[in-house]
XYZ file of C-alpha atoms in Angstrom:
592
model
C -84.042 3.020 38.659
C -87.703 4.712 39.265
C -89.860 3.604 41.813
C -92.600 1.488 40.800
C -92.421 2.272 37.255
C -93.657 -1.341 35.956
C -97.524 -1.584 35.982
C -99.733 -4.573 36.210
C -103.077 -3.930 34.188
C -106.367 -3.425 36.440
C -109.722 -1.839 36.525
C -109.886 1.892 37.140
C -111.326 2.803 40.642
C -113.550 5.993 40.820
C -112.215 8.993 40.923
C -113.406 12.696 40.599
C -113.429 14.200 37.023
C -112.331 10.793 35.422
C -115.435 9.574 34.069
C -113.403 9.872 30.385
C -110.863 7.391 31.584
C -111.903 4.163 30.041
C -111.546 0.862 32.421
C -109.311 -1.863 31.058
C -108.498 -5.425 31.976
C -104.961 -7.085 31.369
C -105.057 -10.224 29.270
C -103.318 -12.142 31.899
C -106.168 -11.230 34.069
C -108.850 -13.489 32.348
C -106.262 -16.462 33.492
C -105.753 -18.008 36.825
C -102.140 -18.033 37.988
C -102.449 -21.953 38.009
C -102.606 -21.887 34.168
C -98.972 -21.938 33.893
C -99.120 -25.696 34.662
C -101.493 -26.237 31.609
C -100.306 -28.911 29.378
C -98.246 -27.536 26.202
C -100.898 -28.274 23.582
C -103.477 -26.185 25.619
C -100.850 -23.301 25.873
C -99.909 -23.542 22.264
C -104.012 -23.458 21.093
C -104.765 -20.626 23.215
C -101.998 -18.680 21.891
C -103.110 -19.452 18.462
C -106.618 -18.330 19.175
C -105.312 -15.017 20.699
C -103.205 -14.253 17.724
C -106.312 -15.144 15.346
C -108.508 -12.728 17.419
C -105.700 -9.776 17.510
C -107.565 -6.680 17.354
C -107.516 -3.866 14.829
C -104.879 -1.167 15.607
C -107.006 1.871 15.302
C -109.773 0.804 18.139
C -109.914 -0.675 21.743
C -107.418 -3.390 22.567
C -104.333 -1.874 20.880
C -101.313 -3.649 22.695
C -100.017 -0.492 22.986
C -102.695 2.403 23.792
C -105.359 -0.356 25.304
C -109.044 0.359 25.182
C -108.561 3.777 24.193
C -111.408 5.638 22.801
C -111.919 4.251 19.141
C -111.322 6.841 16.270
C -114.991 7.768 15.124
C -115.131 11.216 13.313
C -118.609 12.420 12.621
C -120.200 14.971 11.039
C -118.354 17.470 13.598
C -114.814 17.008 11.801
C -114.023 18.495 8.879
C -113.244 16.299 5.706
C -109.701 16.963 4.477
C -106.930 15.287 2.986
C -104.610 13.671 4.925
C -101.783 16.221 4.143
C -103.961 19.225 4.235
C -101.491 21.017 6.758
C -98.931 21.322 3.593
C -101.353 24.627 2.652
C -101.974 25.951 5.807
C -101.424 29.380 6.978
C -101.514 29.013 10.690
C -102.372 31.880 13.187
C -101.192 30.941 16.572
C -103.717 32.405 19.606
C -102.846 32.715 23.234
C -106.398 32.459 24.063
C -106.878 34.719 27.244
C -105.035 37.957 25.380
C -106.372 37.612 21.956
C -110.086 38.646 22.374
C -112.528 39.345 25.253
C -116.203 38.813 24.592
C -117.583 39.424 27.799
C -115.414 42.094 29.672
C -113.875 40.633 32.567
C -110.248 41.408 30.964
C -109.529 37.793 30.161
C -109.908 36.280 26.211
C -112.261 33.610 25.728
C -113.557 31.525 23.110
C -116.565 33.430 22.252
C -114.140 36.190 21.545
C -112.473 34.220 19.117
C -115.566 33.368 17.047
C -116.240 37.385 16.916
C -112.438 37.651 15.080
C -112.938 34.780 12.853
C -113.915 37.195 9.916
C -110.609 39.096 10.772
C -108.584 36.089 10.493
C -110.329 34.663 7.329
C -110.120 38.190 5.965
C -106.163 38.269 6.988
C -105.796 35.005 4.921
C -105.536 32.654 7.565
C -106.824 29.136 7.178
C -105.688 27.420 10.334
C -105.777 28.105 14.019
C -103.485 26.658 16.895
C -105.317 27.376 20.401
C -102.933 27.593 23.617
C -104.337 25.497 26.294
C -107.914 25.523 26.877
C -108.382 22.627 29.511
C -109.050 23.242 33.041
C -105.926 23.972 34.875
C -104.362 25.296 38.114
C -103.585 28.388 36.537
C -107.618 29.233 37.135
C -106.904 30.230 40.912
C -104.743 33.337 39.361
C -106.692 34.128 36.255
C -104.998 37.690 36.030
C -101.659 36.211 36.043
C -99.852 34.158 33.766
C -102.591 31.446 33.198
C -100.406 29.218 30.852
C -102.692 26.035 30.833
C -99.900 23.427 30.673
C -100.416 22.429 34.352
C -104.015 20.604 33.387
C -106.206 19.372 36.170
C -108.963 17.972 33.865
C -108.545 16.829 30.288
C -112.222 17.119 29.255
C -113.785 20.079 30.771
C -112.697 23.591 29.481
C -111.246 26.490 31.405
C -114.459 28.246 32.522
C -113.251 31.761 32.029
C -112.550 30.691 28.271
C -116.096 29.365 28.305
C -117.568 25.642 28.071
C -117.755 22.716 25.580
C -120.631 24.293 23.575
C -118.755 27.224 23.148
C -115.763 25.416 21.659
C -118.257 23.504 19.610
C -119.696 26.780 17.989
C -115.975 28.032 17.540
C -115.117 24.602 15.587
C -118.426 24.928 13.523
C -117.960 28.759 12.871
C -114.220 28.126 11.588
C -115.188 25.076 9.780
C -117.914 27.004 7.823
C -114.664 29.704 6.703
C -112.836 26.470 5.719
C -110.526 27.374 8.758
C -109.173 24.478 10.876
C -108.290 24.433 14.344
C -105.684 22.411 16.231
C -105.370 22.132 20.003
C -102.483 22.062 22.343
C -102.080 18.500 23.843
C -99.792 18.201 26.795
C -98.835 14.550 27.111
C -95.480 14.875 29.174
C -97.110 16.287 32.564
C -100.020 17.423 34.303
C -100.868 19.728 37.610
C -100.181 18.763 41.051
C -103.888 19.371 41.601
C -104.831 16.824 38.911
C -106.915 14.030 40.554
C -104.681 11.368 39.221
C -101.613 12.941 41.156
C -103.538 13.455 44.403
C -104.472 9.657 44.191
C -100.908 8.938 43.571
C -99.536 10.608 46.227
C -101.721 8.743 48.602
C -101.338 5.910 46.760
C -104.834 4.814 46.636
C -107.293 3.785 44.006
C -104.699 2.352 42.036
C -102.902 5.336 40.670
C -99.751 4.804 42.970
C -97.391 4.303 39.807
C -99.263 6.699 37.480
C -96.206 9.002 38.135
C -92.354 8.376 38.918
C -91.451 8.239 42.512
C -88.213 7.421 44.314
C -87.460 7.134 48.229
C -84.809 9.912 48.024
C -83.934 13.107 46.840
C -81.746 12.171 43.429
C -81.321 16.060 42.691
C -77.976 15.157 45.187
C -76.549 13.136 42.636
C -77.673 14.527 39.363
C -79.397 17.819 37.526
C -82.278 17.714 34.779
C -81.568 18.430 30.857
C -80.871 21.916 31.185
C -79.371 21.812 34.719
C -82.811 22.289 36.687
C -83.803 20.349 39.802
C -86.323 17.513 38.430
C -86.817 15.677 42.042
C -89.446 17.281 44.369
C -90.680 16.167 47.567
C -94.359 15.405 48.115
C -96.553 15.054 51.408
C -96.153 11.784 51.427
C -92.377 12.213 52.120
C -91.347 10.382 48.819
C -90.065 12.346 45.734
C -91.958 12.710 42.052
C -90.280 13.717 38.916
C -90.807 16.689 37.169
C -88.825 17.895 34.105
C -90.174 21.452 34.486
C -91.010 22.338 38.064
C -92.614 20.807 40.972
C -96.290 21.881 40.155
C -96.076 19.942 36.910
C -95.245 16.166 37.811
C -94.177 14.022 34.884
C -96.548 11.046 33.888
C -95.380 7.417 33.821
C -95.894 6.135 30.477
C -94.314 2.766 31.252
C -97.559 2.376 32.795
C -99.925 0.926 30.179
C -103.006 2.789 31.628
C -101.387 6.256 31.132
C -100.622 5.417 27.941
C -104.128 4.572 27.637
C -106.049 7.627 29.042
C -103.945 10.187 27.300
C -104.735 8.389 23.841
C -108.323 8.672 24.775
C -107.863 12.278 25.334
C -106.513 12.787 22.086
C -109.402 10.676 20.249
C -112.144 12.336 22.249
C -111.089 15.861 21.040
C -110.518 14.899 17.469
C -113.735 12.891 17.437
C -115.285 16.144 18.786
C -113.896 18.174 15.595
C -110.276 19.244 16.070
C -108.369 18.942 13.315
C -104.877 17.759 14.836
C -102.823 18.467 17.956
C -99.701 20.558 18.621
C -97.751 18.578 21.011
C -96.256 20.358 23.701
C -92.624 18.924 25.099
C -92.208 16.154 22.736
C -88.700 15.464 24.036
C -89.664 14.160 27.640
C -92.330 11.857 27.673
C -90.336 8.681 28.381
C -87.177 8.725 30.808
C -84.510 5.737 30.328
C -82.680 4.155 32.701
C -78.636 3.718 32.090
C -77.841 1.157 34.674
C -79.513 -0.325 37.876
C -78.183 2.325 40.166
C -81.115 4.677 40.842
C -78.242 7.443 41.551
C -76.901 7.584 38.082
C -78.536 9.855 35.828
C -81.043 8.628 33.146
C -81.520 9.719 29.645
C -84.033 12.397 30.037
C -84.780 13.383 26.851
C -85.336 12.175 23.163
C -85.199 8.394 24.309
C -86.007 5.676 21.854
C -89.271 4.928 24.037
C -90.488 8.499 23.429
C -89.581 8.415 19.543
C -91.750 4.972 19.397
C -94.548 6.603 21.332
C -95.066 9.231 18.421
C -94.600 6.744 15.792
C -97.499 4.448 17.817
C -99.707 7.787 17.894
C -99.218 8.583 13.979
C -99.995 4.792 13.156
C -102.612 3.818 15.517
C -104.912 7.132 15.728
C -103.891 9.751 13.538
C -103.440 7.934 10.108
C -106.911 6.277 10.544
C -108.775 9.474 10.522
C -107.022 9.990 7.260
C -108.195 6.666 6.133
C -111.663 7.626 6.744
C -111.447 11.269 4.734
C -110.946 13.443 8.063
C -106.967 14.094 7.677
C -105.578 15.061 11.380
C -102.269 15.632 12.082
C -99.538 16.599 15.009
C -96.978 19.325 14.796
C -94.518 18.871 17.773
C -92.415 21.251 19.696
C -89.258 19.888 19.441
C -87.135 22.689 21.299
C -83.923 21.836 19.445
C -81.349 22.529 16.533
C -82.460 22.082 13.043
C -80.303 19.045 12.326
C -82.117 17.028 15.254
C -85.600 17.860 13.745
C -85.708 14.358 12.183
C -86.037 13.105 15.616
C -89.585 12.940 15.567
C -90.228 12.747 12.097
C -89.818 9.024 12.067
C -88.569 6.207 14.012
C -86.908 3.222 12.730
C -88.509 3.758 9.354
C -92.159 4.424 10.682
C -93.584 7.783 10.082
C -94.359 9.872 13.378
C -94.830 13.638 13.433
C -96.122 15.386 10.146
C -94.573 18.709 11.301
C -92.227 20.128 13.600
C -91.533 23.598 14.616
C -88.087 25.254 13.251
C -86.540 26.672 16.029
C -83.678 28.012 14.442
C -84.993 29.771 11.415
C -86.575 32.799 13.010
C -83.546 33.463 14.502
C -81.256 32.965 11.256
C -83.869 35.477 9.596
C -83.128 38.244 12.236
C -79.558 37.234 12.118
C -79.373 37.668 8.468
C -81.229 40.781 8.698
C -79.134 42.487 11.177
C -76.164 41.810 9.265
C -77.056 43.028 5.989
C -76.331 40.006 4.273
C -78.354 37.386 3.213
C -75.508 34.559 3.111
C -76.343 33.177 6.525
C -80.184 32.822 5.238
C -79.006 31.158 2.009
C -76.525 28.897 3.881
C -79.246 27.770 6.383
C -81.789 26.938 3.898
C -79.253 24.964 1.864
C -78.502 22.882 4.946
C -82.211 22.311 6.012
C -82.898 21.028 2.585
C -80.263 18.396 2.621
C -82.141 16.287 5.663
C -83.708 13.428 4.557
C -87.024 13.925 5.788
C -90.184 11.830 4.927
C -92.044 13.234 1.944
C -95.340 14.252 4.052
C -93.068 16.194 6.511
C -93.172 19.878 6.552
C -91.087 22.467 8.843
C -93.130 24.785 11.096
C -91.900 28.172 10.448
C -92.110 30.998 13.105
C -90.518 34.080 14.223
C -92.006 33.915 17.613
C -94.397 32.112 20.374
C -95.648 32.263 23.687
C -92.121 31.310 25.079
C -88.700 32.646 25.549
C -87.428 31.646 22.256
C -86.791 34.800 21.390
C -88.419 38.331 21.576
C -91.583 39.550 19.321
C -90.310 40.885 15.774
C -90.865 44.406 16.783
C -88.865 44.416 19.689
C -86.318 41.916 18.045
C -85.790 44.744 15.066
C -85.541 47.576 17.446
C -88.953 48.857 16.613
C -88.128 49.046 12.749
C -91.075 48.313 10.704
C -89.364 48.050 7.713
C -86.909 44.950 9.088
C -90.093 43.526 10.636
C -92.042 43.635 7.507
C -88.744 41.429 5.561
C -88.627 39.003 8.328
C -92.580 38.318 7.871
C -91.758 38.209 4.387
C -89.477 35.492 4.496
C -91.190 33.534 7.389
C -94.504 33.379 5.203
C -92.775 32.699 1.658
C -89.710 30.418 2.595
C -90.295 26.893 2.291
C -92.439 25.362 5.523
C -95.905 26.088 6.843
C -96.080 29.601 8.164
C -97.332 30.237 11.797
C -97.983 33.924 12.950
C -98.087 34.719 16.618
C -101.458 36.609 17.805
C -100.481 40.379 17.450
C -97.009 40.099 15.500
C -99.157 41.282 12.506
C -99.641 44.630 14.080
C -96.380 45.271 15.693
C -96.912 44.119 19.389
C -93.654 44.518 21.182
C -92.182 41.945 23.957
C -88.986 40.695 25.172
C -87.824 37.639 25.838
C -86.878 36.743 29.219
C -90.444 36.807 31.274
C -93.048 34.863 29.393
C -95.888 36.923 30.474
C -94.025 39.853 28.443
C -95.175 37.609 25.319
C -98.732 37.076 26.293
C -99.845 40.648 26.394
C -103.455 41.564 25.374
C -103.955 42.412 21.687
C -104.941 45.898 21.273
C -107.532 45.939 18.691
C -107.428 49.693 18.530
C -103.953 48.861 16.379
C -105.947 46.619 14.095
C -108.400 49.057 13.462
C -105.683 51.775 12.739
C -103.946 50.132 10.334
C -106.925 48.543 8.255
C -106.805 49.960 4.829
C -103.315 51.563 5.366
C -101.041 50.286 2.557
C -98.090 51.584 4.739
C -99.015 49.539 7.606
C -97.444 46.253 8.931
C -100.898 44.650 8.992
C -101.603 45.020 5.451
C -98.130 43.516 4.746
C -99.198 40.323 6.459
C -102.394 40.458 4.934
C -100.877 41.087 1.148
C -98.370 37.879 1.876
C -100.820 35.544 3.461
C -103.174 36.371 0.184
C -100.336 35.388 -1.960
C -99.723 32.394 -0.062
C -103.559 31.298 -0.693
C -103.992 32.509 -4.146
C -100.584 31.014 -5.886
C -100.392 27.320 -5.722
C -96.616 27.732 -6.485
C -96.110 29.064 -3.082
C -95.614 26.087 -0.721
C -96.704 23.807 -3.221
C -94.213 23.999 -5.886
C -90.259 23.657 -5.998
C -88.545 26.341 -4.365
C -84.902 27.168 -5.653
C -82.679 30.029 -3.850
C -81.607 31.907 -6.838
C -79.788 34.733 -4.702
C -76.517 33.789 -6.399
C -78.072 34.772 -9.754
C -78.095 38.390 -8.516
C -74.979 40.316 -8.858
C -75.344 42.237 -5.684
C -74.515 40.428 -2.395
C -77.275 42.189 -0.525
C -79.889 40.496 -2.459
C -81.848 37.409 -1.622
C -84.092 35.773 -4.037
C -86.302 32.745 -4.052
C -87.978 31.256 -6.667
C -91.025 28.792 -6.541
C -92.632 27.133 -9.680
C -95.279 24.396 -9.875
C -94.892 22.003 -12.736
C -98.750 22.104 -13.639
C -98.379 25.923 -13.688
C -97.038 27.974 -16.924
C -96.036 30.887 -14.216
C -93.733 31.277 -11.553
C -93.411 33.154 -8.082
C -90.261 35.322 -7.516
C -89.455 37.526 -4.459
C -86.514 39.565 -3.973
C -85.181 41.139 -0.741
C -82.832 43.703 -0.123
C -80.854 43.505 2.922
C -79.011 46.750 2.852
C -80.577 50.031 4.172
C -79.720 51.528 0.638
C -81.653 51.114 -2.606
C -79.997 48.964 -5.409
C -80.316 49.602 -8.833
C -81.947 47.323 -11.119
C -80.879 43.574 -10.994
C -80.873 41.319 -14.073
C -80.821 37.638 -13.156
C -80.978 34.812 -15.615
C -83.577 32.263 -14.342
C -83.532 30.284 -17.728
C -81.877 27.108 -16.024
C -84.530 27.004 -12.947
C -87.830 27.318 -14.926
C -89.838 25.160 -17.609
C -92.945 26.322 -19.682
C -92.687 29.760 -18.442
C -93.667 32.253 -20.882
C -93.134 36.454 -20.953
C -94.466 39.022 -18.709
C -94.501 39.904 -15.168
C -96.610 41.578 -12.264
C -95.450 42.880 -9.123
C -97.912 41.844 -6.880
C -96.119 43.130 -3.926
C -94.225 46.256 -3.702
C -93.867 49.337 -6.097
C -93.776 48.464 -9.705
C -90.653 49.692 -10.947
C -90.034 48.736 -14.327
C -89.670 45.009 -13.840
C -89.366 42.745 -16.956
C -89.133 39.137 -17.671
C -88.478 37.370 -21.088
C -87.021 34.276 -22.267
C -85.730 33.382 -18.697
C -84.345 37.023 -18.099
C -85.426 38.958 -15.089
C -84.751 42.438 -14.416
C -85.932 43.863 -10.777
C -86.156 47.681 -11.510
C -84.944 49.827 -8.447
C -85.515 47.882 -4.979
C -85.657 50.079 -2.307
C -83.140 49.448 0.877
C -84.873 46.808 3.493
C -87.811 45.881 1.248
C -88.996 42.492 -0.234
C -91.027 42.344 -3.661
C -92.985 39.604 -4.962
C -93.436 38.960 -8.867
C -95.500 36.635 -10.773
C -93.336 35.725 -13.667
C -95.115 34.535 -17.218
C -97.978 36.872 -16.630
C -98.347 40.433 -17.034
C -102.142 40.768 -15.955
C -101.907 39.599 -12.330
C -104.179 41.217 -9.627
C -102.067 43.365 -7.455
C -102.179 42.693 -3.904
C -100.267 45.715 -2.166
C -98.384 48.637 -3.935
C -97.299 51.107 -1.164
C-alpha cells in the first residue's frame, strides 16, 4: 500500500548533519547477480560460512539493526543493576520552563545543574528530561518549543546549552546518585530534518526513509483518532504523518532507518544517559490490511511495532545491563491499563521495562472527588491481576506535559489537602512515582492547550514553602524521603487492607519486606470530616513484625500496634497518615 516502503541496502550519501549516521552495506551487495547460477554445492558452502560467522546481536552487523553504533559504556555511565528503575523516584523536567541560568527567559541545562541540590534534598534520584535536541521549535523559542520535531539527533538545542553542558549535568547528577534519562522520539522527525528534505527531493538515497503515496489517502480514511494523516509535500506527493504535517513519520520498513535510530540510542547511552523515555510508542510501524492503498491500514500497536521494542530491549538495552551499566526504557503507551502489557513483552520476549499508567491518576482524582476509596481499590485489584514480566513496573503520575489531565491543583479546584492526598497515593502506591516539575509547589494549569501545562516554575514559591510544615512542598519532601528511607515502600509486598477498616471512607495500604521486621502502613480519609480511631486486624497480612508504631507523616494522635492489631487514632478529614509498624522509635518526617 505505501509507496516505496521496501528498501534495498546501500551506502549513505553525504548529507548535512548526518556525520553520525553509520554507513552500511547489504550482504547481497557483496555478490554479483550472476551468483544466482552458482552450483548448488557452492551455494550451500556459502550459506554455511555465513551462518558460522553470524555477528553477535549487541554490535554492528546485527540482522535487525544493521551496523549501528556499538554498545560501549565507559566511565561516563553510572554503574547500576539492570533493574535500578524499580527504586527510582523520578522528577519530570520540562527543560525550557524549569530553571533559567542566563536570564534569557528560557530554561536550560546549566539551570538544571544549579537545582540539583534542590532535587536531591526533595528526595529525587532520577530525572526525565523533555526533548533536548535541535528542533524546528528553535525558530520560535518564546513559544511552545516542545522539541518533538527533531532536526538533528546529535546536537543540543542551543537555547538549552551544548554537549559539554549535558556532560556536566550527567557528571553532577551521577555524583549525587541521580540518574538521568532522555526523551527518545523514534516515530517522526521535523520536516526541516535533512533526512526529510532529501527524501522530498528523492536524492542521496533518502527517498524511502519516509512513507510516500501519489494521492491523498485522507479522502478514504482517517487517522487513529480521526485526524488527517496524509500531507502534501512540495514534490506533489503525499507523506504520512500521524500527528501533523510538521512531523513526518519515519519508514521503519527501511533497515537504514532502524540502523540510524538505533545509533541515536546507543550514542547517548554510551555518552552516559541512564535510559530513555520513548515517545509515541504505538505508531512506529503501520501495517497494510490488503493490497488496495485506499484501504485503511492498522496504524497503531502493530506486531512489527511491538517486535521493534523487543529487539531494542534484547539487542541494545540488555547488553548495557550485562556489563554492569543498567539502562532502561519507559514507554508512552497512551492507552487504557488493560493494554499496558502491549509493550511489556512480545511473543514471550521482554520489551519495555516500564509503561506509564495513564489511568491511575484519573482514578485517584475520581476516588477523591467522590469521597470514596472504593474506585481506587477496585482499580488496583484489576491492575494487579494482569500477568506482567517480573521486572516490569508501572510508571505512576498525576499529570505531565500533555493534555492527559490538568495539574493537580487545578484538578482539585485549588484544594491543597486533596492535592496532598493525590500526591501521597501517587508516591506510595505500587509503581514508580514520577513528579512533574512544579506540582510539588502547587503550580496550576488546565488541560486543553498544552502550553498551559508548560509554564515557568516560580522559584519564589519554592523559597516561601521551604521549611513550612503545612506546605505542599514539605509534604512532597516527606513522602519522597519515606520512599527513599524504607525499603518496604516499592520494594516489598503491597496489600490493600482498606476492607479491614470499619469506615467506608478509609483507604489503607500495607507494605512489608520479608527481610524486615517492620512494615509501613498508610491510611487516607477521603471524607471531609474526621473519623474516630480505626481498629484494623492486620495479623493475617504480616509476618515477624513486633509491637510498636511510629507516625512518620502526620500528627500523632495516639496510634497503637500490638499483636497484629492496629489502632489509628483520630484521622482528620482529607488526610493521609503514614505509620511504621513494629517500631516505636522511627524518625518523624513531617508532623504538621
